[in-house]
Structures are given as C-alpha cells and as structure tokens.
Coordinates of N, CA, C and O in Angstrom, one line a residue:
M1 N 16.1 -96.4 179.1 CA 15.8 -95.7 177.5 C 14.4 -95.8 177.5 O 13.6 -96.7 177.5
S2 N 14.0 -94.6 176.7 CA 12.3 -94.4 176.6 C 12.1 -94.7 175.3 O 13.0 -94.5 174.2
Q3 N 10.9 -94.9 174.9 CA 10.4 -94.9 173.5 C 10.6 -93.6 172.9 O 10.9 -93.7 171.5
Q4 N 10.7 -92.5 173.5 CA 11.0 -91.2 172.6 C 12.5 -91.2 172.2 O 12.8 -90.9 171.1
I5 N 13.4 -91.8 173.0 CA 14.7 -92.0 172.5 C 14.9 -92.9 171.4 O 15.5 -92.7 170.3
L6 N 14.3 -94.0 171.4 CA 14.1 -95.0 170.4 C 13.5 -94.4 169.0 O 14.2 -94.6 168.0
K7 N 12.6 -93.6 169.2 CA 11.9 -93.0 168.1 C 13.0 -92.1 167.3 O 13.1 -92.1 166.1
K8 N 13.8 -91.4 168.2 CA 14.8 -90.5 167.6 C 15.9 -91.2 166.9 O 16.4 -90.9 165.9
V9 N 16.4 -92.4 167.5 CA 17.6 -93.0 167.1 C 17.1 -93.7 165.8 O 17.7 -93.6 164.5
L10 N 15.8 -94.2 165.8 CA 15.3 -94.7 164.4 C 14.9 -93.8 163.4 O 15.4 -94.1 162.2
R11 N 14.6 -92.7 163.7 CA 14.5 -91.5 162.7 C 15.8 -91.2 162.1 O 15.9 -91.0 160.9
D12 N 16.8 -91.2 163.0 CA 18.3 -90.8 162.6 C 18.8 -91.8 161.7 O 19.5 -91.6 160.7
K13 N 18.5 -93.1 161.8 CA 18.8 -94.2 161.0 C 17.8 -94.5 159.8 O 18.0 -95.6 159.2
K14 N 16.9 -93.5 159.5 CA 16.0 -93.7 158.6 C 15.0 -95.1 158.6 O 14.9 -95.5 157.5
Q15 N 14.8 -95.2 159.9 CA 13.9 -96.5 160.0 C 12.5 -95.8 160.9 O 12.7 -94.8 161.4
R16 N 11.6 -96.6 160.6 CA 10.3 -96.0 161.2 C 9.9 -96.9 162.5 O 10.5 -98.0 162.7
M17 N 9.2 -96.2 163.5 CA 8.8 -96.8 164.6 C 7.7 -97.7 164.4 O 6.5 -97.1 163.8
T18 N 7.8 -98.9 164.7 CA 6.3 -99.7 164.3 C 5.9 -100.2 165.7 O 6.8 -100.1 166.7
A19 N 4.6 -100.6 165.8 CA 4.1 -101.2 167.0 C 5.0 -102.3 167.5 O 5.1 -102.6 168.9
Q20 N 5.6 -103.2 166.7 CA 6.2 -104.4 167.3 C 7.6 -103.9 167.7 O 8.0 -104.4 169.0
R21 N 8.3 -103.2 167.1 CA 9.4 -102.5 167.7 C 9.3 -101.8 169.2 O 10.2 -102.1 170.1
E22 N 8.2 -100.9 169.2 CA 7.8 -100.2 170.5 C 7.5 -101.4 171.6 O 8.0 -101.3 172.6
L23 N 6.7 -102.5 171.1 CA 6.4 -103.6 172.1 C 7.9 -104.2 172.7 O 8.1 -104.6 173.7
I24 N 8.8 -104.6 171.6 CA 10.0 -105.2 172.1 C 10.6 -104.5 173.0 O 11.4 -104.9 173.9
L25 N 11.0 -103.1 172.7 CA 11.6 -102.3 173.4 C 10.9 -102.4 174.9 O 11.7 -102.3 176.0
K26 N 9.4 -102.3 175.0 CA 8.8 -102.2 176.2 C 9.1 -103.5 176.9 O 9.3 -103.6 178.2
V27 N 9.2 -104.7 176.3 CA 9.7 -106.0 176.9 C 11.0 -106.0 177.6 O 11.2 -106.0 178.8
F28 N 12.1 -105.2 176.9 CA 13.3 -105.1 177.5 C 13.1 -104.1 178.7 O 14.0 -104.3 179.7
I29 N 12.6 -103.0 178.7 CA 12.4 -102.0 179.8 C 11.8 -102.8 181.0 O 12.3 -102.6 182.0
E30 N 10.7 -103.6 180.7 CA 10.1 -104.1 181.8 C 10.8 -105.4 182.3 O 10.8 -105.7 183.6
S31 N 12.0 -105.9 181.7 CA 12.7 -107.0 182.1 C 13.6 -106.4 183.3 O 14.2 -107.3 184.0
K32 N 13.7 -105.0 183.4 CA 14.6 -104.7 184.6 C 15.9 -105.3 184.6 O 16.5 -105.6 185.6
G33 N 16.6 -105.3 183.4 CA 18.0 -105.7 183.4 C 18.2 -107.2 183.2 O 19.3 -107.8 183.2
Q34 N 17.1 -107.9 183.1 CA 17.1 -109.4 182.8 C 17.8 -109.7 181.4 O 17.1 -109.1 180.6
L35 N 18.4 -110.7 181.3 CA 18.8 -111.0 180.0 C 17.8 -111.8 179.4 O 17.2 -112.9 180.0
M36 N 17.5 -111.6 178.1 CA 16.6 -112.3 177.4 C 16.9 -112.7 176.1 O 17.4 -112.1 175.3
S37 N 16.6 -114.1 175.9 CA 16.8 -114.7 174.4 C 15.7 -114.2 173.5 O 14.7 -113.8 173.9
L38 N 15.7 -114.6 172.3 CA 14.8 -114.3 171.3 C 13.6 -114.8 171.7 O 12.3 -114.5 171.6
D39 N 13.7 -116.4 172.1 CA 12.6 -117.1 172.7 C 11.8 -116.4 173.7 O 10.6 -116.5 173.9
D40 N 12.5 -116.1 174.8 CA 12.0 -115.4 176.0 C 11.0 -114.0 175.4 O 9.9 -113.9 175.8
V41 N 11.8 -113.2 174.6 CA 11.0 -112.1 174.1 C 9.9 -112.6 173.2 O 8.6 -111.9 173.6
Y42 N 10.0 -113.4 172.4 CA 8.9 -113.9 171.6 C 7.6 -114.5 172.7 O 6.4 -114.3 172.5
M43 N 8.0 -115.4 173.6 CA 7.0 -116.0 174.5 C 6.4 -114.9 175.2 O 5.2 -114.9 175.7
Y44 N 7.2 -113.9 175.7 CA 6.5 -112.8 176.6 C 5.5 -112.1 175.7 O 4.3 -111.7 176.3
I45 N 5.8 -111.9 174.5 CA 4.7 -111.1 173.6 C 3.6 -111.9 173.2 O 2.6 -111.6 173.4
R46 N 3.9 -113.5 173.2 CA 2.7 -114.0 172.9 C 1.8 -114.4 174.0 O 0.6 -114.6 173.8
R47 N 2.3 -114.0 175.2 CA 1.4 -114.3 176.6 C 0.5 -113.1 176.5 O -0.6 -113.2 177.3
R48 N 0.7 -112.0 175.9 CA 0.1 -110.7 176.0 C -1.1 -110.9 175.3 O -1.1 -111.6 174.0
K49 N -2.2 -110.4 175.5 CA -3.5 -110.6 174.6 C -3.4 -109.7 173.5 O -2.8 -108.7 173.6
N50 N -4.0 -109.9 172.4 CA -4.2 -109.5 171.1 C -2.8 -109.0 170.6 O -2.5 -108.0 169.7
H51 N -1.7 -109.7 170.8 CA -0.5 -109.6 170.1 C -0.2 -111.0 169.5 O 0.4 -112.1 169.9
K52 N -0.2 -110.9 168.0 CA 0.0 -111.8 167.3 C 1.4 -111.7 166.4 O 1.2 -111.6 165.1
T53 N 2.6 -111.5 167.1 CA 3.7 -111.1 166.3 C 4.5 -112.4 165.9 O 4.4 -113.2 166.8
S54 N 4.9 -112.5 164.7 CA 5.7 -113.8 164.4 C 7.1 -113.8 165.1 O 7.6 -112.7 165.3
K55 N 7.6 -115.0 165.1 CA 8.9 -115.0 165.6 C 10.0 -114.3 164.7 O 11.0 -113.7 165.4
M56 N 9.9 -114.3 163.5 CA 10.7 -113.8 162.6 C 10.7 -112.2 162.8 O 11.7 -111.5 162.6
T57 N 9.6 -111.7 162.8 CA 9.4 -110.2 163.1 C 10.1 -109.8 164.4 O 10.8 -108.8 164.6
V58 N 10.0 -110.6 165.5 CA 10.7 -110.4 166.6 C 12.3 -110.4 166.5 O 13.0 -109.4 166.9
K59 N 12.6 -111.4 165.6 CA 14.1 -111.6 165.3 C 14.6 -110.3 164.5 O 15.7 -109.9 165.0
R60 N 13.9 -109.8 163.5 CA 14.3 -108.8 162.7 C 14.2 -107.5 163.4 O 15.3 -106.7 163.4
S61 N 13.3 -107.5 164.4 CA 13.3 -106.1 165.3 C 14.5 -106.2 166.3 O 15.2 -105.1 166.5
I62 N 14.8 -107.3 166.9 CA 15.9 -107.6 167.7 C 17.3 -107.2 167.0 O 18.1 -106.6 167.5
D63 N 17.3 -107.7 165.8 CA 18.6 -107.5 165.1 C 18.7 -106.1 164.7 O 19.8 -105.5 164.8
L64 N 17.7 -105.3 164.5 CA 17.8 -103.9 164.2 C 18.1 -103.1 165.4 O 18.9 -102.2 165.4
L65 N 17.4 -103.6 166.5 CA 17.8 -102.9 167.8 C 19.3 -103.1 168.4 O 19.9 -102.0 168.7
E66 N 19.7 -104.2 167.9 CA 21.0 -104.3 168.2 C 22.0 -103.6 167.1 O 22.9 -102.9 167.6
E67 N 21.5 -103.5 166.0 CA 22.5 -102.8 165.0 C 22.6 -101.3 165.2 O 23.6 -100.7 165.1
I68 N 21.5 -100.7 165.8 CA 21.6 -99.5 166.0 C 21.9 -98.9 167.5 O 21.9 -97.8 167.8
G69 N 22.2 -99.9 168.3 CA 22.8 -99.7 169.6 C 21.8 -99.6 170.7 O 22.4 -99.2 171.8
I70 N 20.5 -100.1 170.6 CA 19.5 -99.9 171.7 C 19.8 -101.1 172.6 O 19.7 -100.9 173.8
I71 N 19.9 -102.3 172.0 CA 20.2 -103.6 172.9 C 21.5 -104.2 172.3 O 22.0 -103.7 171.4
K72 N 22.1 -105.0 173.2 CA 23.3 -105.6 172.9 C 23.3 -107.1 173.0 O 22.5 -107.6 174.1
K73 N 24.0 -107.9 172.3 CA 23.9 -109.2 172.3 C 25.1 -109.8 173.3 O 26.1 -109.3 173.1
I74 N 24.6 -110.7 174.2 CA 25.6 -111.5 175.1 C 25.4 -112.9 174.7 O 24.6 -113.5 174.8
D75 N 26.7 -113.6 174.1 CA 26.9 -114.7 173.7 C 27.6 -115.7 174.8 O 28.8 -115.2 175.0
F76 N 27.1 -116.6 175.5 CA 27.6 -117.4 176.4 C 28.2 -118.6 175.9 O 28.9 -119.5 176.5
E77 N 27.9 -118.8 174.6 CA 28.5 -120.1 173.8 C 27.9 -121.4 174.4 O 28.5 -122.5 174.3
D78 N 26.7 -121.3 175.1 CA 26.1 -122.5 175.9 C 24.9 -122.6 175.3 O 24.1 -123.4 175.8
G79 N 24.3 -121.9 174.2 CA 23.1 -121.9 173.6 C 22.8 -120.8 173.1 O 23.6 -120.2 172.4
P80 N 21.4 -120.2 173.0 CA 21.0 -119.1 172.3 C 21.7 -117.7 173.0 O 21.8 -117.7 174.1
P81 N 22.0 -116.9 172.1 CA 22.5 -115.5 172.8 C 21.4 -114.8 173.5 O 20.1 -115.2 173.1
R82 N 21.8 -114.0 174.4 CA 20.6 -113.2 175.2 C 21.0 -111.8 174.8 O 22.2 -111.5 174.4
Y83 N 20.1 -111.1 175.1 CA 20.1 -109.5 174.8 C 19.7 -108.8 176.0 O 19.0 -109.3 176.8
E84 N 20.3 -107.5 176.0 CA 19.9 -106.6 177.2 C 19.9 -105.2 176.6 O 20.6 -105.0 175.6
L85 N 19.2 -104.4 177.3 CA 19.3 -102.9 177.0 C 20.8 -102.4 177.2 O 21.3 -102.8 178.2
V86 N 21.2 -101.6 176.3 CA 22.4 -101.0 176.6 C 22.4 -99.9 177.7 O 21.3 -99.0 177.8
E87 N 23.3 -100.0 178.6 CA 23.1 -99.0 179.9 C 23.9 -97.9 179.5 O 25.1 -97.8 178.8
E88 N 23.5 -96.8 179.9 CA 24.1 -95.4 179.9 C 25.1 -95.0 181.1 O 25.6 -94.0 181.0
F89 N 25.5 -96.1 182.0 CA 26.1 -95.7 183.0 C 27.6 -96.2 183.0 O 27.7 -97.3 183.0
A90 N 28.5 -95.2 183.2 CA 30.1 -95.7 183.0 C 30.5 -96.3 184.2 O 31.6 -96.8 184.1
D91 N 30.1 -95.9 185.3 CA 30.5 -96.3 186.7 C 30.0 -97.5 187.1 O 30.4 -97.9 188.4
E92 N 29.1 -98.3 186.6 CA 28.7 -99.4 186.9 C 29.1 -100.6 185.8 O 29.0 -100.1 184.9
A93 N 29.4 -101.7 186.3 CA 29.5 -102.9 185.4 C 28.8 -104.0 185.6 O 28.4 -103.9 186.8
K94 N 29.0 -105.0 184.7 CA 28.0 -106.0 185.2 C 28.8 -107.2 185.6 O 30.0 -107.5 185.3
V95 N 28.2 -108.0 186.5 CA 28.6 -109.3 187.0 C 27.5 -110.2 186.6 O 26.3 -109.9 187.0
L96 N 27.9 -111.3 185.8 CA 26.6 -112.3 185.4 C 27.0 -113.6 186.2 O 28.0 -114.1 186.1
L97 N 25.9 -114.1 186.8 CA 26.0 -115.3 187.4 C 25.2 -116.2 186.5 O 23.9 -116.0 186.3
I98 N 25.8 -117.2 186.1 CA 25.3 -118.1 184.8 C 25.2 -119.5 185.4 O 26.1 -120.2 185.9
C99 N 24.2 -120.1 185.2 CA 23.8 -121.4 185.7 C 24.1 -122.5 184.7 O 23.9 -122.2 183.4
E100 N 25.0 -123.3 184.9 CA 25.7 -124.0 183.9 C 24.8 -125.3 183.5 O 24.9 -125.7 182.3
N101 N 23.7 -125.6 184.2 CA 22.7 -126.5 183.8 C 21.5 -126.0 183.0 O 21.4 -126.3 181.8
C102 N 21.0 -124.9 183.4 CA 19.8 -124.5 182.6 C 20.0 -123.2 181.8 O 19.2 -122.6 181.1
G103 N 21.3 -122.5 182.1 CA 21.5 -121.5 181.4 C 21.0 -120.2 181.7 O 21.1 -119.1 181.1
K104 N 20.2 -120.1 183.0 CA 19.6 -118.9 183.3 C 20.8 -118.1 183.7 O 21.8 -118.4 184.4
A105 N 20.6 -116.7 183.5 CA 21.7 -115.7 183.7 C 21.1 -114.5 184.6 O 20.1 -114.1 184.1
I106 N 21.7 -114.1 185.7 CA 21.3 -113.2 186.6 C 22.4 -112.0 186.6 O 23.4 -112.4 186.7
K107 N 21.9 -111.0 186.3 CA 22.8 -109.8 186.1 C 22.8 -109.0 187.5 O 21.9 -108.7 188.2
M108 N 24.0 -108.6 188.0 CA 24.2 -107.9 189.1 C 25.1 -106.6 188.8 O 25.8 -106.7 187.9
D109 N 24.8 -105.5 189.3 CA 25.7 -104.4 189.0 C 26.8 -104.4 190.1 O 26.6 -104.5 191.5
L110 N 28.0 -103.8 190.0 CA 29.1 -103.8 191.0 C 29.9 -102.7 190.7 O 30.3 -102.3 189.4
D111 N 30.0 -101.7 191.5 CA 30.7 -100.5 191.6 C 32.1 -100.6 191.1 O 32.8 -101.4 191.8
I112 N 32.8 -100.0 190.2 CA 34.3 -100.0 189.9 C 35.0 -99.8 191.0 O 36.0 -100.3 191.2
E113 N 34.6 -98.8 191.8 CA 35.5 -98.3 192.9 C 35.7 -99.4 193.9 O 36.7 -99.6 194.4
K114 N 34.6 -100.0 194.1 CA 34.6 -101.2 195.0 C 35.5 -102.3 194.5 O 36.3 -102.8 195.3
L115 N 35.4 -102.7 193.2 CA 36.3 -103.6 192.6 C 37.8 -103.3 192.5 O 38.5 -104.1 193.2
K116 N 38.0 -101.9 192.5 CA 39.4 -101.5 192.6 C 40.0 -101.7 194.0 O 41.0 -102.0 194.1
S117 N 39.0 -101.6 195.1 CA 39.5 -101.7 196.3 C 40.0 -103.2 196.8 O 40.7 -103.4 197.7
I118 N 39.5 -104.0 196.1 CA 39.6 -105.4 196.3 C 40.6 -106.2 195.6 O 41.1 -107.2 195.8
L119 N 40.8 -105.6 194.4 CA 42.0 -106.1 193.4 C 43.4 -105.4 193.9 O 43.5 -104.4 194.1
P120 N 44.6 -106.3 193.8 CA 45.6 -105.8 194.0 C 46.5 -105.3 192.8 O 47.6 -105.2 193.0
Y121 N 45.9 -104.8 191.9 CA 46.3 -104.2 190.8 C 46.7 -102.6 191.0 O 45.8 -101.7 190.6
E122 N 47.8 -102.2 191.4 CA 48.1 -100.7 191.7 C 48.5 -100.3 190.3 O 48.5 -98.9 190.3
N123 N 49.0 -100.9 189.4 CA 49.8 -100.5 188.3 C 48.7 -100.4 187.0 O 49.1 -100.0 185.7
M124 N 47.5 -100.7 187.3 CA 46.5 -100.7 186.1 C 45.3 -99.8 186.7 O 44.8 -99.9 187.7
E125 N 44.9 -98.9 185.7 CA 43.9 -98.1 185.8 C 42.6 -99.0 185.3 O 42.5 -99.1 184.1
I126 N 41.6 -99.4 186.2 CA 40.4 -100.2 185.6 C 39.3 -99.2 185.1 O 39.0 -98.2 185.9
K127 N 39.1 -99.1 183.9 CA 37.9 -98.3 183.2 C 36.5 -99.0 183.2 O 35.6 -98.3 183.3
D128 N 36.7 -100.2 182.8 CA 35.3 -101.1 182.7 C 35.7 -102.6 182.7 O 36.9 -103.0 182.7
F129 N 34.5 -103.5 183.2 CA 34.9 -104.9 183.3 C 33.7 -105.5 183.1 O 32.4 -104.9 183.3
D130 N 33.6 -106.9 182.7 CA 32.5 -107.6 182.5 C 33.0 -109.0 183.3 O 34.2 -109.4 183.1
L131 N 32.3 -109.5 184.2 CA 32.6 -110.7 185.1 C 31.5 -111.7 184.8 O 30.4 -111.5 185.2
K132 N 31.9 -112.8 184.4 CA 31.1 -114.0 184.4 C 31.3 -115.0 185.5 O 32.5 -115.6 185.6
I133 N 30.5 -115.5 186.3 CA 30.5 -116.4 187.2 C 29.6 -117.5 187.0 O 28.3 -117.5 186.8
Y134 N 30.1 -118.8 186.8 CA 29.3 -119.9 186.4 C 29.3 -120.8 187.7 O 30.1 -121.0 188.6
G135 N 27.9 -121.6 187.8 CA 27.7 -122.4 188.9 C 26.2 -122.9 188.6 O 26.0 -123.0 187.5
L136 N 25.5 -123.5 189.6 CA 24.2 -123.8 189.8 C 23.2 -123.0 190.4 O 23.5 -122.7 191.4
C137 N 22.1 -122.8 189.7 CA 21.0 -122.1 190.5 C 20.4 -122.7 191.4 O 20.6 -124.0 191.4
T138 N 19.6 -122.2 192.2 CA 18.9 -122.8 193.3 C 17.8 -124.0 192.9 O 17.8 -125.1 193.3
E139 N 17.4 -123.8 191.6 CA 16.5 -124.8 191.0 C 17.4 -126.1 190.6 O 16.8 -127.3 190.4
C140 N 18.5 -125.9 190.1 CA 19.3 -126.9 189.7 C 20.1 -127.7 190.5 O 20.9 -128.6 190.1
K141 N 20.4 -127.2 191.7 CA 21.2 -127.6 192.8 C 20.7 -129.2 193.0 O 19.8 -129.7 193.1

C-alpha cells in the first residue's frame, strides 16, 4: 500500500495526511510483513534521526490507521496487540509462528490451494484461514 493510497483513504474519511501518519505507514511498509506492537513502532521512529514523535501520537495514528482499514490489529492475548498492513491478496493467507516465551511472531504466507491439497475436508470449500502455531523461537530454546 503506497502513501498515495493512504492519502486518498484519509481524504475520503475527512482526515488529513500528517508527517507522523506518513512515517508510521512507512514503518509498516518497511517491516515487510513483520507484526509490530505500538512499542516496536515507537522505538523504530525514535531511532531515526530528527523524529521526536510522542508515544501518544503514535498510538492515535495507529488507532486511526486501524479504524480506516490500512492496518489491522492481531491480539494473541499474551501481551500487547500487534499490527500489520492489510493485505490485498485473497489467495494467500497467514500462518503465524508465535514464541510462547518472548512473544515474537513470524508471519508466513501459505497458498490456499496447497492447504486444500493436504486437508481431508472434501465437503468444505475453504475461502480463507488464519493459522497460529505456538512454540519456542531459536533464541528462547
């Protein structure tokens, strides 16, 4: 999703594009699908030079981006919620590998057709899925 699409969506919702919103969108684009918490986004921005955005501004921007459908919240109920860009692809779904110790989440894409070939459900048409796999990451083993 590009900044141009965000600008159009914000304009349609009668919101304006601010430097902070644009920066937060850029953080999610650069994350390449990685799930990020509010703190992750805030710390990423703080590490950049000349960016002194408050944590509350980051939270309000994330809330707005979630409300208008640019990002979505994923809550594992094991700590803070994480966020990701909304994907535009209907033929790919998510598999999340979640570390039970540190909470790190790694996202993988799995083709629905491949899933259909390994599941024994002949009487069900699979349209979409989300799969969470819990375990320990290499750092926590």
